[in-house]
Amino acid sequence: MTATYEDLPALMTRMTGDEKHDASATSTLDVIWVLYRDILHADPNDPDRDRFFLSKGHGPMAYYAVLAAHGFLTPTQLDTFGDFDSILGYHPDRTLVPGVEISSGSLGHGLGLAAGTAVALGLRGSAARVFVLLGDAELDEGSNIEAIQFAGRAGLSTLTAIVVDNDSSGLGWPGGIASRFTVEGWIADDVNGRDHDALRRALGAGDSSAPHVVVAHVERKTS
């Protein structure tokens, strides 16, 4: 199907049963939409396609809605969300859902997987980019600091991390989220996570020698 951004709320409301993660899902909607609409070369049959990893895998309704908007899924499949025999679980499964690159939901794994994928693609001579979307609270997982340090020192210039910041982290970081990356050699952008033009500019940017983080600020999570 061919859909517009305005069609996404109706697509998302077709999925019920995981309402406790509504805020987690909607916080990612604009980033995922801009990625698939304007940034990613995501042909699943192309070995040199760009990769998108949803590390923030809980509450995947926005992800599924965008995949449906771009023809990876049908609206009818969205109606089966969470059913026993559905391909659309409460966490995305790469073996079941077309277009999904990693199975996710347990936080703290996506950035390390993305860094490793960027290394592997580079060794293969591919210029494909790797994008990984994380939540701000997910950065409290210790595995992420190792991935941040490694990517910076390895100069993984094809790697972009997007941190959706809805102020749900209980710990925070001195100097803000971006400083957590820049101290390890990343370049950083802070943007309004609902501003599609700003997201498009930031996600389309990069550096020939360093990984890139985009901190996308959205409204504070209240539940």
Coordinates of N, CA and C in Angstrom, one line a residue:
M1 N 0.8 -1.2 0.0 CA 0.0 0.0 0.0 C 0.9 1.2 0.0
T2 N 0.3 2.3 -0.5 CA 1.0 3.6 -0.4 C 0.2 4.5 0.6
A3 N 0.9 4.9 1.6 CA 0.3 5.7 2.7 C 1.0 6.9 3.0
T4 N 0.4 7.8 3.7 CA 1.0 9.1 4.1 C 1.2 9.1 5.6
Y5 N 1.9 10.1 6.1 CA 2.0 10.2 7.6 C 0.7 10.3 8.3
E6 N -0.3 11.0 7.6 CA -1.6 11.2 8.2 C -2.3 9.9 8.3
D7 N -1.9 8.8 7.6 CA -2.6 7.5 7.7 C -2.1 6.7 8.9
L8 N -1.0 7.1 9.5 CA -0.3 6.3 10.5 C -1.2 6.1 11.8
P9 N -1.9 7.1 12.3 CA -2.7 6.9 13.5 C -3.7 5.8 13.3
A10 N -4.4 5.8 12.1 CA -5.4 4.8 11.9 C -4.8 3.4 11.8
L11 N -3.6 3.3 11.2 CA -2.9 2.0 11.2 C -2.5 1.6 12.6
M12 N -2.1 2.5 13.4 CA -1.7 2.1 14.8 C -2.9 1.7 15.6
T13 N -4.0 2.3 15.4 CA -5.2 1.9 16.2 C -5.8 0.6 15.9
R14 N -5.3 0.0 14.8 CA -5.7 -1.4 14.4 C -5.1 -2.4 15.3
M15 N -4.0 -2.0 16.1 CA -3.3 -2.9 16.9 C -3.7 -2.7 18.4
T16 N -4.2 -3.7 19.0 CA -4.7 -3.5 20.4 C -4.1 -4.7 21.3
G17 N -4.2 -4.4 22.6 CA -3.7 -5.5 23.5 C -2.4 -5.1 24.2
D18 N -1.7 -4.1 23.8 CA -0.4 -3.7 24.4 C -0.5 -2.2 24.7
E19 N -1.6 -1.8 25.2 CA -1.8 -0.3 25.4 C -0.8 0.3 26.4
K20 N -0.3 -0.6 27.3 CA 0.7 0.0 28.3 C 1.9 0.5 27.7
H21 N 2.2 0.1 26.4 CA 3.4 0.6 25.7 C 3.0 1.6 24.6
D22 N 1.8 2.2 24.7 CA 1.4 3.2 23.7 C 2.4 4.4 23.7
A23 N 2.8 4.9 24.8 CA 3.7 6.0 24.9 C 5.1 5.6 24.3
S24 N 5.6 4.4 24.6 CA 6.9 4.0 24.0 C 6.8 3.9 22.5
A25 N 5.6 3.5 22.0 CA 5.5 3.4 20.5 C 5.4 4.7 19.9
T26 N 4.5 5.6 20.4 CA 4.3 6.9 19.7 C 5.5 7.8 19.8
S27 N 6.4 7.6 20.8 CA 7.6 8.4 20.9 C 8.5 8.2 19.7
T28 N 8.4 7.0 19.1 CA 9.3 6.7 18.0 C 8.8 6.9 16.6
L29 N 7.5 7.3 16.6 CA 6.8 7.3 15.3 C 7.4 8.2 14.3
D30 N 7.8 9.4 14.6 CA 8.3 10.4 13.6 C 9.6 10.0 13.1
V31 N 10.5 9.5 14.1 CA 11.8 9.1 13.6 C 11.7 8.0 12.6
I32 N 10.9 6.9 12.9 CA 10.9 5.8 12.0 C 10.2 6.2 10.7
W33 N 9.2 7.1 10.8 CA 8.6 7.5 9.5 C 9.6 8.2 8.6
V34 N 10.4 9.2 9.2 CA 11.3 9.9 8.4 C 12.4 9.0 7.8
L35 N 12.9 8.0 8.6 CA 13.9 7.1 8.2 C 13.4 6.4 6.9
Y36 N 12.2 5.8 7.0 CA 11.7 5.0 5.9 C 11.2 5.8 4.7
R37 N 10.8 7.0 5.0 CA 10.3 7.9 3.9 C 11.4 8.6 3.2
D38 N 12.5 9.0 3.9 CA 13.4 9.9 3.3 C 14.9 9.4 3.3
I39 N 15.2 8.4 4.1 CA 16.6 8.2 4.4 C 17.1 6.8 4.0
L40 N 16.4 5.7 4.4 CA 16.8 4.4 4.2 C 16.7 3.9 2.7
H41 N 17.7 3.2 2.3 CA 17.6 2.3 1.1 C 17.3 0.9 1.7
A42 N 16.1 0.5 1.8 CA 15.7 -0.7 2.6 C 15.2 -1.9 1.8
D43 N 15.6 -2.0 0.6 CA 15.1 -3.2 -0.2 C 15.6 -4.4 0.4
P44 N 14.7 -5.3 1.0 CA 15.2 -6.5 1.7 C 16.0 -7.5 0.8
N45 N 15.9 -7.4 -0.5 CA 16.6 -8.3 -1.4 C 18.0 -7.8 -1.8
D46 N 18.3 -6.6 -1.3 CA 19.6 -6.0 -1.7 C 20.6 -6.2 -0.5
P47 N 21.7 -7.0 -0.8 CA 22.7 -7.2 0.3 C 23.3 -5.9 0.8
D48 N 23.3 -4.9 -0.1 CA 23.9 -3.6 0.3 C 22.9 -2.6 0.8
R49 N 21.7 -3.1 1.2 CA 20.7 -2.2 1.7 C 21.2 -1.6 3.1
D50 N 20.6 -0.4 3.4 CA 20.8 0.1 4.7 C 20.1 -0.8 5.8
R51 N 20.6 -0.8 7.0 CA 20.0 -1.6 8.0 C 19.4 -0.7 9.1
F52 N 18.2 -1.0 9.5 CA 17.6 -0.3 10.6 C 17.3 -1.3 11.8
F53 N 17.8 -1.0 12.9 CA 17.7 -1.9 14.1 C 16.8 -1.1 15.1
L54 N 15.7 -1.7 15.5 CA 14.8 -1.1 16.6 C 15.3 -1.7 17.9
S55 N 16.3 -1.1 18.5 CA 16.7 -1.7 19.8 C 15.6 -1.5 20.9
K56 N 14.9 -0.4 20.8 CA 13.7 -0.1 21.7 C 12.6 -0.9 21.2
G57 N 12.6 -2.3 21.3 CA 11.7 -3.2 20.7 C 10.4 -3.3 21.4
H58 N 10.3 -2.9 22.6 CA 9.0 -3.0 23.3 C 8.0 -1.9 22.7
G59 N 6.8 -2.2 22.6 CA 5.9 -1.3 22.0 C 6.1 -1.0 20.5
P60 N 6.1 -2.0 19.7 CA 6.5 -1.9 18.3 C 5.4 -1.4 17.3
M61 N 4.3 -0.9 17.9 CA 3.2 -0.6 17.0 C 3.5 0.5 16.0
A62 N 4.3 1.5 16.3 CA 4.7 2.5 15.3 C 5.5 1.9 14.2
Y63 N 6.4 1.0 14.6 CA 7.3 0.3 13.6 C 6.4 -0.5 12.7
Y64 N 5.5 -1.3 13.2 CA 4.6 -2.1 12.3 C 3.8 -1.2 11.4
A65 N 3.3 -0.1 12.0 CA 2.5 0.8 11.1 C 3.3 1.4 10.0
V66 N 4.5 1.8 10.2 CA 5.4 2.3 9.2 C 5.7 1.2 8.2
L67 N 6.0 0.0 8.6 CA 6.3 -1.1 7.7 C 5.0 -1.3 6.8
A68 N 3.9 -1.2 7.4 CA 2.6 -1.4 6.6 C 2.5 -0.2 5.6
A69 N 2.8 1.0 6.0 CA 2.7 2.1 5.1 C 3.6 2.0 3.9
H70 N 4.7 1.2 4.1 CA 5.7 1.1 3.0 C 5.6 -0.3 2.3
G71 N 4.6 -1.0 2.6 CA 4.3 -2.2 1.8 C 5.0 -3.5 2.4
F72 N 5.7 -3.5 3.5 CA 6.2 -4.7 4.1 C 5.1 -5.5 4.7
L73 N 4.1 -4.9 5.2 CA 3.0 -5.6 5.8 C 1.7 -5.1 5.2
T74 N 0.6 -5.7 5.5 CA -0.7 -5.3 5.0 C -1.5 -4.8 6.2
P75 N -2.5 -3.9 6.0 CA -3.3 -3.4 7.2 C -4.0 -4.6 7.8
T76 N -4.4 -5.6 7.1 CA -5.1 -6.7 7.7 C -4.2 -7.4 8.6
Q77 N -2.9 -7.5 8.3 CA -2.0 -8.2 9.3 C -1.9 -7.4 10.6
L78 N -2.1 -6.1 10.5 CA -2.0 -5.3 11.8 C -3.1 -5.7 12.7
D79 N -4.3 -6.1 12.2 CA -5.4 -6.5 13.0 C -5.1 -7.7 13.8
T80 N -4.1 -8.5 13.5 CA -3.8 -9.8 14.2 C -2.7 -9.5 15.3
F81 N -2.3 -8.3 15.5 CA -1.3 -8.0 16.5 C -1.5 -8.7 17.8
G82 N -0.5 -9.5 18.2 CA -0.5 -10.1 19.5 C -1.3 -11.4 19.6
D83 N -1.9 -11.8 18.5 CA -2.7 -13.1 18.4 C -1.7 -14.2 18.5
F84 N -2.2 -15.4 18.9 CA -1.4 -16.5 19.1 C -0.6 -16.9 17.9
D85 N -1.3 -16.9 16.7 CA -0.7 -17.3 15.5 C -0.3 -16.2 14.6
S86 N -0.1 -15.0 15.1 CA 0.2 -13.8 14.4 C 1.8 -13.7 14.2
I87 N 2.2 -13.2 13.1 CA 3.6 -12.9 12.9 C 4.0 -11.6 13.7
L88 N 3.0 -10.8 14.2 CA 3.3 -9.5 14.8 C 3.1 -9.7 16.3
G89 N 4.3 -10.0 17.0 CA 4.3 -10.1 18.4 C 4.5 -8.8 19.1
Y90 N 4.4 -8.8 20.4 CA 4.6 -7.6 21.2 C 6.1 -7.1 21.2
H91 N 7.0 -8.0 20.7 CA 8.4 -7.7 20.4 C 8.6 -8.2 18.9
P92 N 9.2 -7.4 18.1 CA 9.4 -7.8 16.7 C 10.4 -9.0 16.5
D93 N 10.0 -9.9 15.6 CA 10.8 -11.1 15.4 C 11.3 -11.1 14.0
R94 N 12.6 -11.1 13.8 CA 13.2 -11.0 12.5 C 12.9 -12.2 11.6
T95 N 12.6 -13.3 12.2 CA 12.3 -14.5 11.4 C 10.9 -14.6 10.9
L96 N 10.1 -13.6 11.4 CA 8.7 -13.6 11.0 C 8.2 -12.4 10.3
V97 N 8.7 -11.2 10.6 CA 8.2 -10.0 10.1 C 9.0 -9.5 9.0
P98 N 8.5 -9.3 7.8 CA 9.2 -8.8 6.6 C 9.8 -7.4 6.9
G99 N 11.1 -7.3 6.6 CA 11.7 -6.0 6.8 C 12.4 -5.8 8.1
V100 N 12.1 -6.6 9.1 CA 12.7 -6.5 10.4 C 14.1 -7.1 10.4
E101 N 15.1 -6.4 10.9 CA 16.5 -6.9 10.8 C 17.0 -7.6 12.1
I102 N 16.4 -7.2 13.2 CA 16.8 -7.9 14.5 C 15.6 -8.2 15.3
S103 N 15.6 -9.3 16.0 CA 14.6 -9.5 17.1 C 15.0 -8.7 18.3
S104 N 14.1 -8.0 18.8 CA 14.4 -7.1 19.9 C 13.3 -7.0 21.0
G105 N 13.6 -6.3 22.0 CA 12.6 -6.2 23.1 C 13.4 -6.1 24.4
S106 N 14.3 -7.0 24.6 CA 15.2 -6.9 25.8 C 16.2 -5.8 25.5
L107 N 16.2 -4.8 26.4 CA 17.0 -3.6 26.1 C 18.5 -3.8 26.3
G108 N 19.2 -3.0 25.5 CA 20.7 -3.0 25.7 C 21.5 -3.8 24.7
H109 N 20.8 -4.4 23.7 CA 21.5 -5.2 22.7 C 21.7 -4.5 21.3
G110 N 20.8 -3.6 21.0 CA 20.7 -3.1 19.6 C 22.0 -2.4 19.2
L111 N 22.6 -1.5 20.1 CA 23.7 -0.7 19.7 C 24.9 -1.6 19.4
G112 N 25.1 -2.6 20.2 CA 26.2 -3.5 20.0 C 26.1 -4.3 18.7
L113 N 24.8 -4.8 18.4 CA 24.6 -5.5 17.2 C 24.8 -4.5 16.0
A114 N 24.4 -3.3 16.1 CA 24.6 -2.3 15.0 C 26.0 -2.1 14.8
A115 N 26.8 -1.9 15.8 CA 28.2 -1.7 15.7 C 28.9 -2.9 15.0
G116 N 28.6 -4.1 15.4 CA 29.1 -5.3 14.8 C 28.7 -5.4 13.3
T117 N 27.5 -5.0 13.0 CA 27.0 -5.1 11.6 C 27.8 -4.1 10.8
A118 N 28.0 -2.9 11.3 CA 28.7 -1.9 10.6 C 30.2 -2.3 10.3
V119 N 30.8 -3.0 11.2 CA 32.1 -3.6 11.0 C 32.1 -4.6 9.9
A120 N 31.1 -5.5 10.0 CA 31.0 -6.6 9.0 C 30.7 -6.1 7.6
L121 N 29.9 -5.1 7.5 CA 29.6 -4.5 6.2 C 30.8 -3.8 5.6
G122 N 31.6 -3.2 6.5 CA 32.8 -2.5 6.0 C 33.8 -3.5 5.5
L123 N 34.0 -4.6 6.2 CA 34.9 -5.7 5.8 C 34.5 -6.3 4.4
R124 N 33.2 -6.2 4.2 CA 32.7 -6.8 2.9 C 32.8 -5.7 1.8
G125 N 33.2 -4.5 2.1 CA 33.3 -3.5 1.1 C 32.0 -2.8 0.8
S126 N 31.0 -2.9 1.7 CA 29.7 -2.3 1.5 C 29.7 -0.9 2.1
A127 N 29.1 0.0 1.4 CA 28.9 1.4 2.0 C 27.6 1.6 2.7
A128 N 26.8 0.5 2.9 CA 25.5 0.5 3.5 C 25.6 1.2 4.9
R129 N 24.6 2.0 5.2 CA 24.6 2.6 6.6 C 23.8 1.7 7.5
V130 N 24.1 1.9 8.8 CA 23.4 1.1 9.8 C 22.8 2.2 10.8
F131 N 21.5 2.1 11.0 CA 20.8 3.0 11.9 C 20.2 2.1 13.1
V132 N 20.4 2.6 14.3 CA 19.8 1.9 15.4 C 19.1 2.9 16.3
L133 N 17.8 2.6 16.7 CA 17.0 3.5 17.5 C 16.9 2.9 18.9
L134 N 17.3 3.8 19.9 CA 17.3 3.5 21.3 C 16.4 4.4 22.1
G135 N 16.0 4.0 23.3 CA 15.4 5.0 24.2 C 16.4 5.6 25.2
D136 N 16.1 6.7 25.8 CA 17.0 7.3 26.7 C 17.3 6.5 27.9
A137 N 16.3 5.8 28.4 CA 16.5 5.0 29.6 C 17.3 3.7 29.3
E138 N 17.2 3.3 28.0 CA 18.0 2.1 27.6 C 19.5 2.4 27.7
L139 N 19.9 3.6 27.7 CA 21.4 3.9 27.8 C 21.9 3.6 29.2
D140 N 21.0 3.3 30.2 CA 21.4 2.9 31.5 C 22.0 1.5 31.5
E141 N 21.7 0.7 30.4 CA 22.3 -0.6 30.3 C 23.8 -0.5 30.0
G142 N 24.5 -1.3 30.8 CA 26.0 -1.2 30.7 C 26.6 -1.6 29.4
S143 N 25.9 -2.5 28.7 CA 26.4 -2.9 27.4 C 26.5 -1.8 26.4
N144 N 25.7 -0.8 26.6 CA 25.7 0.3 25.6 C 27.0 1.2 25.7
I145 N 27.5 1.4 26.9 CA 28.8 2.2 27.0 C 29.9 1.5 26.3
E146 N 29.9 0.1 26.3 CA 31.0 -0.6 25.6 C 30.8 -0.4 24.1
A147 N 29.6 -0.4 23.6 CA 29.4 -0.2 22.2 C 29.7 1.2 21.7
I148 N 29.4 2.2 22.6 CA 29.7 3.6 22.3 C 31.2 3.7 22.2
Q149 N 31.9 3.2 23.2 CA 33.4 3.3 23.2 C 34.0 2.7 22.0
F150 N 33.6 1.4 21.7 CA 34.2 0.7 20.6 C 33.9 1.4 19.2
A151 N 32.7 1.9 19.0 CA 32.3 2.5 17.7 C 33.1 3.8 17.5
G152 N 33.3 4.5 18.6 CA 34.1 5.8 18.5 C 35.5 5.5 18.2
R153 N 36.1 4.5 18.8 CA 37.5 4.2 18.6 C 37.8 3.6 17.2
A154 N 36.8 2.8 16.8 CA 36.9 2.2 15.5 C 36.5 3.1 14.3
G155 N 36.0 4.3 14.6 CA 35.6 5.2 13.6 C 34.6 4.7 12.7
L156 N 33.5 4.1 13.2 CA 32.4 3.5 12.4 C 31.5 4.6 11.8
S157 N 32.0 5.2 10.7 CA 31.3 6.3 10.1 C 30.0 6.0 9.5
T158 N 29.7 4.7 9.2 CA 28.4 4.3 8.6 C 27.4 4.0 9.7
L159 N 27.7 4.2 11.0 CA 26.8 3.9 12.1 C 26.1 5.2 12.6
T160 N 24.8 5.2 12.6 CA 24.1 6.3 13.3 C 23.2 5.7 14.3
A161 N 23.3 6.2 15.5 CA 22.4 5.9 16.6 C 21.4 7.0 16.8
I162 N 20.1 6.7 17.0 CA 19.1 7.7 17.2 C 18.6 7.4 18.6
V163 N 18.7 8.3 19.5 CA 18.2 8.2 20.9 C 16.9 9.0 21.1
V164 N 15.8 8.3 21.2 CA 14.5 9.1 21.4 C 14.5 9.4 22.9
D165 N 14.5 10.6 23.2 CA 14.6 11.1 24.6 C 13.2 11.6 25.1
N166 N 12.5 10.8 25.8 CA 11.2 11.2 26.4 C 11.3 11.3 27.9
D167 N 12.6 11.6 28.4 CA 12.9 11.9 29.8 C 12.4 10.7 30.7
S168 N 12.6 9.5 30.3 CA 12.2 8.4 31.1 C 13.3 7.7 31.8
S169 N 14.6 8.2 31.6 CA 15.7 7.6 32.3 C 15.7 8.1 33.8
G170 N 16.0 7.2 34.6 CA 16.0 7.5 36.1 C 17.4 8.1 36.5
L171 N 18.4 7.9 35.7 CA 19.8 8.3 36.0 C 20.2 9.6 35.3
G172 N 20.0 9.7 34.1 CA 20.5 10.8 33.3 C 22.0 10.7 33.1
W173 N 22.6 11.8 32.6 CA 24.0 11.8 32.3 C 24.5 13.2 32.4
P174 N 25.6 13.5 33.1 CA 26.1 14.8 33.2 C 26.4 15.5 31.8
G175 N 25.8 16.6 31.6 CA 26.0 17.3 30.3 C 25.0 16.9 29.2
G176 N 24.1 15.9 29.6 CA 23.1 15.5 28.6 C 23.5 14.2 27.8
I177 N 22.6 13.7 27.1 CA 22.8 12.4 26.4 C 23.9 12.6 25.3
A178 N 23.9 13.6 24.6 CA 24.9 13.8 23.5 C 26.3 13.7 24.0
S179 N 26.5 14.3 25.2 CA 27.9 14.2 25.7 C 28.4 12.8 26.0
R180 N 27.5 11.9 26.3 CA 27.8 10.6 26.5 C 28.5 9.9 25.3
F181 N 28.1 10.4 24.1 CA 28.7 9.9 22.9 C 29.9 10.7 22.4
T182 N 29.8 12.1 22.5 CA 30.9 12.9 22.0 C 32.2 12.7 22.7
V183 N 32.1 12.4 24.0 CA 33.4 12.2 24.8 C 34.1 10.9 24.2
E184 N 33.4 10.1 23.5 CA 34.0 8.8 23.0 C 34.3 9.0 21.5
G185 N 34.2 10.2 20.9 CA 34.6 10.4 19.6 C 33.5 10.4 18.5
W186 N 32.2 10.4 19.0 CA 31.1 10.5 18.1 C 30.8 12.0 17.7
I187 N 30.1 12.2 16.6 CA 29.5 13.5 16.3 C 28.1 13.5 16.7
A188 N 27.5 14.6 17.1 CA 26.1 14.6 17.7 C 25.3 15.7 17.2
D189 N 24.0 15.4 17.1 CA 23.0 16.4 16.8 C 21.8 16.3 17.8
D190 N 21.3 17.4 18.3 CA 20.1 17.4 19.2 C 19.0 18.0 18.3
V191 N 17.9 17.3 18.2 CA 16.8 17.8 17.4 C 15.5 17.6 18.1
N192 N 14.5 18.3 17.6 CA 13.1 18.1 18.0 C 12.6 16.8 17.3
G193 N 12.3 15.8 18.1 CA 11.9 14.5 17.6 C 10.6 14.5 16.9
R194 N 9.8 15.6 16.8 CA 8.6 15.7 16.0 C 8.8 16.6 14.8
D195 N 9.9 17.1 14.6 CA 10.2 18.0 13.5 C 10.8 17.2 12.3
H196 N 10.0 17.0 11.3 CA 10.5 16.1 10.3 C 11.6 16.7 9.5
D197 N 11.6 18.0 9.2 CA 12.7 18.6 8.5 C 14.0 18.5 9.3
A198 N 13.9 18.8 10.6 CA 15.1 18.7 11.4 C 15.6 17.2 11.5
L199 N 14.7 16.3 11.6 CA 15.1 14.9 11.6 C 15.8 14.5 10.3
R200 N 15.2 15.0 9.2 CA 15.7 14.6 7.8 C 17.1 15.1 7.7
R201 N 17.3 16.4 8.1 CA 18.7 16.9 8.0 C 19.7 16.2 8.8
A202 N 19.3 15.9 10.1 CA 20.2 15.2 11.0 C 20.5 13.8 10.5
L203 N 19.5 13.1 10.2 CA 19.7 11.7 9.8 C 20.4 11.5 8.4
G204 N 20.3 12.5 7.6 CA 21.0 12.5 6.3 C 22.4 12.9 6.4
A205 N 22.8 13.5 7.5 CA 24.2 13.9 7.7 C 25.0 12.8 8.2
G206 N 26.3 13.1 8.3 CA 27.3 12.1 8.7 C 28.6 12.6 8.7
D207 N 29.6 11.8 8.9 CA 31.0 12.2 8.9 C 31.8 11.1 8.4
S208 N 32.8 11.4 7.6 CA 33.6 10.3 7.0 C 34.5 9.6 7.9
S209 N 34.6 10.0 9.2 CA 35.6 9.3 10.1 C 35.0 9.0 11.4
A210 N 33.7 9.3 11.7 CA 33.2 9.1 13.0 C 31.7 8.6 13.0
P211 N 31.3 7.9 14.0 CA 29.9 7.5 14.1 C 29.1 8.7 14.5
H212 N 27.8 8.7 14.3 CA 26.9 9.8 14.5 C 25.8 9.4 15.4
V213 N 25.4 10.3 16.4 CA 24.3 10.1 17.2 C 23.3 11.3 17.0
V214 N 22.0 11.0 16.9 CA 21.0 12.0 16.8 C 20.1 11.8 18.0
V215 N 20.1 12.8 18.9 CA 19.2 12.8 20.1 C 17.9 13.5 19.7
A216 N 16.8 12.7 19.7 CA 15.5 13.2 19.2 C 14.6 13.4 20.5
H217 N 14.4 14.7 20.8 CA 13.7 15.0 22.0 C 12.2 15.0 21.7
V218 N 11.4 14.3 22.5 CA 9.9 14.3 22.4 C 9.3 14.6 23.8
E219 N 8.0 14.7 23.8 CA 7.3 15.1 25.0 C 7.6 14.0 26.1
R220 N 7.6 14.5 27.4 CA 8.0 13.6 28.5 C 7.0 12.5 28.7
K221 N 7.5 11.3 29.0 CA 6.6 10.2 29.2 C 6.0 10.4 30.6
T222 N 4.7 10.2 30.6 CA 3.9 10.5 31.9 C 3.3 9.2 32.5
S223 N 3.5 8.1 31.8 CA 2.9 6.9 32.4 C 3.7 5.7 32.0

